[in-house]
């Protein structure tokens, strides 16, 4: 198996001692990579969420990456930096497991469709990767959206129960209270802007594939484990490819994250005269905050997502390669 390979070889049943299929190895690798990334950047995720939610109010509590992290640490301690860690763990496992599995299969599936429809293999590789990423993102986002809504709510808590009537003691308590007070549909608040965010992965992964080729990261696939240890430049090239592709995609698609966060916390809004649908949320942000409102917390977001992307993709490459070698 060659994870994230661009060659449309059919997925096959691996002849492993444990009878693992290539698809199962991809799923496990994606889950472990997502878990590692989620735990690693949780404090930055909390900071980003706080900055996104506060907007440009006159009594801003959080200022920049360092300021936000220091404020949280001062007011809430280390625990505050890891609010939402449980749904992160619950979310990243299935999200990346589903994503990488669907993505790898889609990369093999779509060329066959194009061949059947047009009778040739001269498909556009970038387009195939974009379509595959879009498909994988659609499936994983739709299935795991409830977890991310709960994660956002938990991350916005300051630790003082008196400040919010819907104070959540833990992840399970959050699920119960949200369902009881707001109904089932609350778990799909922010889904539409999340789906808009699929343009992010439709840019991120194809650019990543292109950069891997340009930086000759594919050499990584042909080396033995011993050779990999003596060629640290492979790791540097993979980090560079993942980081640059993430920065490109984030810059172009960041506004959808602002919309998603604001919609996910809309029920906390005590001013019931403010309409909270997608269009009204866009208009409210533009009217009160201007265009810059759609990029609140952007620097913090880059500080979080770029290393998260590097950890996820590089971990996936190494873990999947290790498991393939170990199990065969």
Coordinates of C-alpha atoms in Angstrom, one line a residue:
X1 CA 0.0 0.0 0.0
X2 CA 1.2 3.5 -0.7
X3 CA -0.9 6.1 1.2
X4 CA -1.6 9.3 -0.5
X5 CA 0.0 7.9 -3.7
X6 CA -1.2 9.4 -6.9
X7 CA -1.1 6.2 -8.9
X8 CA -4.5 4.6 -9.4
X9 CA -3.6 1.1 -8.3
X10 CA -6.6 -0.9 -7.1
X11 CA -7.0 -1.4 -3.4
X12 CA -6.1 -5.0 -2.6
X13 CA -6.4 -7.4 0.2
X14 CA -3.1 -7.4 2.0
X15 CA -1.6 -10.8 2.8
X16 CA -0.7 -9.9 6.3
X17 CA -0.2 -12.1 9.3
X18 CA -3.2 -10.3 10.9
X19 CA -5.3 -10.3 7.7
X20 CA -5.4 -6.5 7.7
X21 CA -6.6 -4.9 4.5
X22 CA -4.9 -1.9 3.1
X23 CA -8.1 0.1 3.8
X24 CA -8.0 -0.9 7.5
X25 CA -4.4 0.2 7.7
X26 CA -5.3 3.5 6.1
X27 CA -8.2 4.0 8.6
X28 CA -6.1 3.2 11.6
X29 CA -3.2 5.4 10.4
X30 CA -5.6 8.3 9.9
X31 CA -7.2 7.9 13.3
X32 CA -3.8 7.8 15.1
X33 CA -2.5 10.7 13.1
X34 CA -5.5 12.8 13.9
X35 CA -5.4 11.9 17.6
X36 CA -1.8 13.0 17.8
X37 CA -2.4 16.3 16.1
X38 CA -5.6 17.0 18.1
X39 CA -3.9 16.6 21.5
X40 CA -0.8 18.4 20.4
X41 CA -2.5 21.6 19.4
X42 CA -5.5 21.7 21.7
X43 CA -4.4 24.8 23.6
X44 CA -4.1 26.7 20.3
X45 CA -7.6 25.4 19.2
X46 CA -9.1 26.8 22.5
X47 CA -7.4 30.1 21.9
X48 CA -8.6 30.3 18.3
X49 CA -12.2 29.5 19.2
X50 CA -12.2 32.2 21.9
X51 CA -10.9 34.8 19.5
X52 CA -13.4 33.8 16.8
X53 CA -16.3 34.0 19.1
X54 CA -15.6 37.3 20.7
X55 CA -15.6 39.3 17.5
X56 CA -14.7 43.0 17.7
X57 CA -16.6 43.9 20.9
X58 CA -15.4 46.9 22.8
X59 CA -14.7 44.9 25.9
X60 CA -12.4 42.3 24.3
X61 CA -10.9 39.9 26.8
X62 CA -8.6 38.1 24.5
X63 CA -5.8 39.6 22.4
X64 CA -3.6 37.6 20.0
X65 CA -2.2 34.2 20.4
X66 CA 0.2 34.8 23.4
X67 CA -2.3 37.1 25.1
X68 CA -5.2 34.7 24.8
X69 CA -3.1 31.7 26.0
X70 CA -1.8 33.8 29.0
X71 CA -5.3 35.0 29.9
X72 CA -6.7 31.5 29.8
X73 CA -3.8 30.1 31.8
X74 CA -4.2 32.9 34.4
X75 CA -7.9 32.6 34.8
X76 CA -8.5 28.9 34.4
X77 CA -5.2 27.2 34.8
X78 CA -3.7 24.5 32.6
X79 CA -7.2 22.8 32.6
X80 CA -8.5 25.8 30.6
X81 CA -6.1 25.2 27.8
X82 CA -7.5 21.7 27.3
X83 CA -11.2 22.4 27.4
X84 CA -12.9 20.3 24.8
X85 CA -10.0 17.7 24.8
X86 CA -12.5 14.8 25.2
X87 CA -14.6 15.7 22.1
X88 CA -11.4 16.4 20.3
X89 CA -10.2 12.9 21.0
X90 CA -13.7 11.6 20.2
X91 CA -13.8 13.7 17.0
X92 CA -10.4 13.3 15.5
X93 CA -10.4 9.5 15.6
X94 CA -13.5 9.0 13.4
X95 CA -12.9 12.2 11.4
X96 CA -9.5 11.3 10.0
X97 CA -10.3 7.6 9.9
X98 CA -13.2 8.3 7.7
X99 CA -11.5 11.1 5.7
X100 CA -8.3 9.2 4.8
X101 CA -10.3 6.0 4.0
X102 CA -12.8 7.8 1.7
X103 CA -10.0 9.9 0.2
X104 CA -7.8 7.0 -0.8
X105 CA -10.7 5.0 -2.3
X106 CA -12.0 8.1 -4.1
X107 CA -8.6 8.7 -5.8
X108 CA -8.9 5.2 -7.3
X109 CA -12.6 5.3 -8.0
X110 CA -12.9 8.6 -9.9
X111 CA -10.4 7.8 -12.6
X112 CA -12.4 4.7 -13.4
X113 CA -15.5 6.7 -13.7
X114 CA -13.8 9.1 -16.1
X115 CA -12.4 6.2 -18.1
X116 CA -15.8 4.6 -18.4
X117 CA -17.5 7.9 -19.4
X118 CA -14.8 9.3 -21.7
X119 CA -12.9 6.1 -22.7
X120 CA -9.5 7.3 -21.8
X121 CA -7.2 7.8 -18.7
X122 CA -6.2 11.4 -19.5
X123 CA -7.9 12.8 -16.5
X124 CA -6.7 15.9 -14.7
X125 CA -4.8 14.7 -11.6
X126 CA -5.4 17.9 -9.7
X127 CA -9.1 17.7 -10.4
X128 CA -9.3 14.0 -9.3
X129 CA -7.6 14.9 -6.0
X130 CA -9.9 17.9 -5.4
X131 CA -13.0 15.8 -6.1
X132 CA -11.7 13.1 -3.8
X133 CA -10.9 15.5 -1.0
X134 CA -14.3 17.1 -1.4
X135 CA -16.0 13.8 -1.2
X136 CA -14.0 12.6 1.8
X137 CA -14.6 15.9 3.6
X138 CA -18.4 15.8 2.9
X139 CA -18.7 12.3 4.5
X140 CA -16.5 12.9 7.5
X141 CA -17.9 16.4 8.2
X142 CA -21.6 15.3 8.1
X143 CA -21.0 12.3 10.4
X144 CA -18.9 14.1 13.0
X145 CA -20.5 17.6 13.1
X146 CA -22.3 16.9 16.5
X147 CA -18.9 16.3 18.1
X148 CA -17.4 19.5 16.9
X149 CA -20.5 21.5 18.0
X150 CA -20.0 20.1 21.6
X151 CA -16.3 20.8 21.4
X152 CA -16.9 24.4 20.5
X153 CA -19.3 24.9 23.4
X154 CA -16.9 23.4 25.9
X155 CA -14.0 25.4 24.7
X156 CA -15.9 28.7 25.2
X157 CA -16.6 27.9 28.8
X158 CA -14.5 30.0 31.3
X159 CA -14.8 27.7 34.2
X160 CA -17.4 29.8 36.2
X161 CA -20.8 28.1 36.4
X162 CA -22.5 31.3 37.4
X163 CA -21.7 33.0 34.0
X164 CA -23.8 30.7 31.9
X165 CA -27.1 28.9 32.5
X166 CA -26.1 26.1 30.1
X167 CA -22.9 25.4 31.9
X168 CA -21.6 21.9 30.9
X169 CA -19.8 19.8 33.4
X170 CA -18.3 17.4 30.9
X171 CA -18.8 16.1 27.3
X172 CA -21.7 13.7 28.2
X173 CA -23.4 16.5 30.2
X174 CA -23.0 18.8 27.2
X175 CA -24.7 16.3 24.9
X176 CA -27.5 15.8 27.3
X177 CA -28.2 19.5 28.1
X178 CA -27.9 20.6 24.5
X179 CA -30.4 17.9 23.4
X180 CA -32.8 18.7 26.2
X181 CA -32.7 22.5 25.9
X182 CA -32.2 22.9 22.1
X183 CA -33.2 19.7 20.4
X184 CA -31.5 17.4 18.0
X185 CA -30.9 19.9 15.3
X186 CA -28.5 21.9 17.5
X187 CA -25.9 19.2 16.8
X188 CA -25.9 20.3 13.2
X189 CA -25.7 24.0 13.7
X190 CA -22.9 25.4 11.6
X191 CA -23.0 22.4 9.2
X192 CA -23.7 24.5 6.2
X193 CA -20.6 26.8 6.7
X194 CA -18.7 23.6 7.5
X195 CA -19.7 22.2 4.2
X196 CA -18.5 25.4 2.6
X197 CA -15.3 24.6 4.2
X198 CA -14.9 21.6 2.0
X199 CA -13.4 24.0 -0.5
X200 CA -10.6 24.1 2.0
X201 CA -9.7 20.4 1.7
X202 CA -10.4 20.6 -2.1
X203 CA -7.5 23.1 -2.2
X204 CA -5.3 21.7 0.6
X205 CA -4.9 18.1 -0.4
X206 CA -4.3 18.6 -4.2
X207 CA -1.8 21.3 -3.4
X208 CA -0.2 19.0 -0.9
X209 CA 0.0 16.2 -3.5
X210 CA 1.6 18.6 -6.0
X211 CA 4.1 19.9 -3.5
X212 CA 5.1 16.4 -2.5
X213 CA 5.9 15.7 -6.2
X214 CA 7.7 19.0 -6.6
X215 CA 9.8 18.5 -3.4
X216 CA 10.4 14.8 -4.4
X217 CA 8.7 13.5 -1.2
X218 CA 7.8 10.4 -3.1
X219 CA 11.3 9.2 -2.4
X220 CA 10.0 8.5 1.0
X221 CA 8.0 5.6 -0.3
X222 CA 10.9 3.7 -1.7
X223 CA 13.3 3.8 1.2
X224 CA 13.6 1.2 4.0
X225 CA 13.1 2.2 7.6
X226 CA 16.9 2.3 8.2
X227 CA 17.4 4.5 5.2
X228 CA 14.7 6.9 6.4
X229 CA 16.5 7.4 9.7
X230 CA 19.6 8.7 7.8
X231 CA 17.6 11.0 5.5
X232 CA 16.0 13.6 7.8
X233 CA 15.5 15.8 4.7
X234 CA 12.5 13.6 3.8
X235 CA 10.8 14.7 7.0
X236 CA 11.7 18.4 6.3
X237 CA 10.2 18.1 2.8
X238 CA 7.0 16.5 4.1
X239 CA 6.6 19.2 6.7
X240 CA 7.2 21.9 4.1
X241 CA 4.7 20.4 1.7
X242 CA 2.0 20.0 4.4
X243 CA 2.6 23.5 5.9
X244 CA 2.6 25.5 2.6
X245 CA -0.5 23.7 1.3
X246 CA -2.3 24.3 4.6
X247 CA -1.4 28.0 4.6
X248 CA -2.7 28.4 1.0
X249 CA -6.0 26.7 1.8
X250 CA -6.5 28.5 5.1
X251 CA -6.0 31.9 3.6
X252 CA -8.5 31.4 0.9
X253 CA -11.3 29.7 3.0
X254 CA -10.9 31.0 6.5
X255 CA -14.2 33.1 6.6
X256 CA -16.3 29.9 6.8
X257 CA -14.7 29.0 10.1
X258 CA -15.9 32.3 11.6
X259 CA -19.4 31.7 10.3
X260 CA -19.4 28.1 11.7
X261 CA -18.2 29.2 15.1
X262 CA -20.7 32.0 15.4
X263 CA -23.6 29.8 14.3
X264 CA -22.6 27.0 16.7
X265 CA -22.8 29.4 19.7
X266 CA -25.8 31.3 18.5
X267 CA -28.1 29.9 21.1
X268 CA -26.0 31.6 23.8
X269 CA -27.0 35.0 22.4
X270 CA -29.2 36.7 24.9
X271 CA -30.5 39.2 22.4
X272 CA -33.3 37.3 20.8
X273 CA -33.9 40.1 18.3
X274 CA -30.7 39.2 16.5
X275 CA -31.4 36.6 13.7
X276 CA -28.9 33.8 13.5
X277 CA -29.3 32.1 10.1
X278 CA -26.4 31.9 7.7
X279 CA -27.3 35.0 5.7
X280 CA -28.1 37.0 8.8
X281 CA -24.8 35.9 10.4
X282 CA -22.9 37.1 7.4
X283 CA -24.7 40.4 7.3
X284 CA -24.3 40.9 11.1
X285 CA -20.6 40.3 11.0
X286 CA -20.1 42.6 8.0
X287 CA -22.2 45.4 9.4
X288 CA -20.6 45.4 12.9
X289 CA -17.1 44.3 12.1
X290 CA -16.5 44.9 8.4
X291 CA -14.5 42.5 6.2
X292 CA -11.9 42.1 9.0
X293 CA -14.5 40.4 11.0
X294 CA -14.3 37.4 8.8
X295 CA -10.6 37.0 9.6
X296 CA -10.8 37.3 13.4
X297 CA -8.3 34.9 15.0
X298 CA -6.7 34.2 11.6
X299 CA -3.1 34.4 12.9
X300 CA -4.0 32.1 15.8
X301 CA -5.7 29.8 13.3
X302 CA -2.5 29.6 11.2
X303 CA -0.4 29.0 14.4
X304 CA -2.8 26.1 15.2
X305 CA -3.7 24.6 11.8
X306 CA -0.2 24.7 10.1
X307 CA 1.5 22.6 12.8
X308 CA -1.7 20.4 13.2
X309 CA -1.6 19.7 9.4
X310 CA 2.1 18.9 9.5
X311 CA 1.7 16.6 12.5
X312 CA -1.4 14.9 10.9
X313 CA 0.0 14.3 7.4
X314 CA 3.5 13.5 8.4
X315 CA 2.3 11.1 11.1
X316 CA -0.1 9.5 8.6
X317 CA 2.7 8.9 6.2
X318 CA 5.0 7.4 8.8
X319 CA 2.4 5.4 10.7
X320 CA 0.8 3.9 7.6
X321 CA 4.3 3.0 6.2
X322 CA 5.3 1.4 9.6
X323 CA 2.0 -0.6 9.9
X324 CA 2.3 -1.8 6.3
X325 CA 5.8 -2.9 6.8
X326 CA 5.2 -4.4 10.3
X327 CA 2.0 -6.3 9.3
X328 CA 3.3 -7.8 6.1

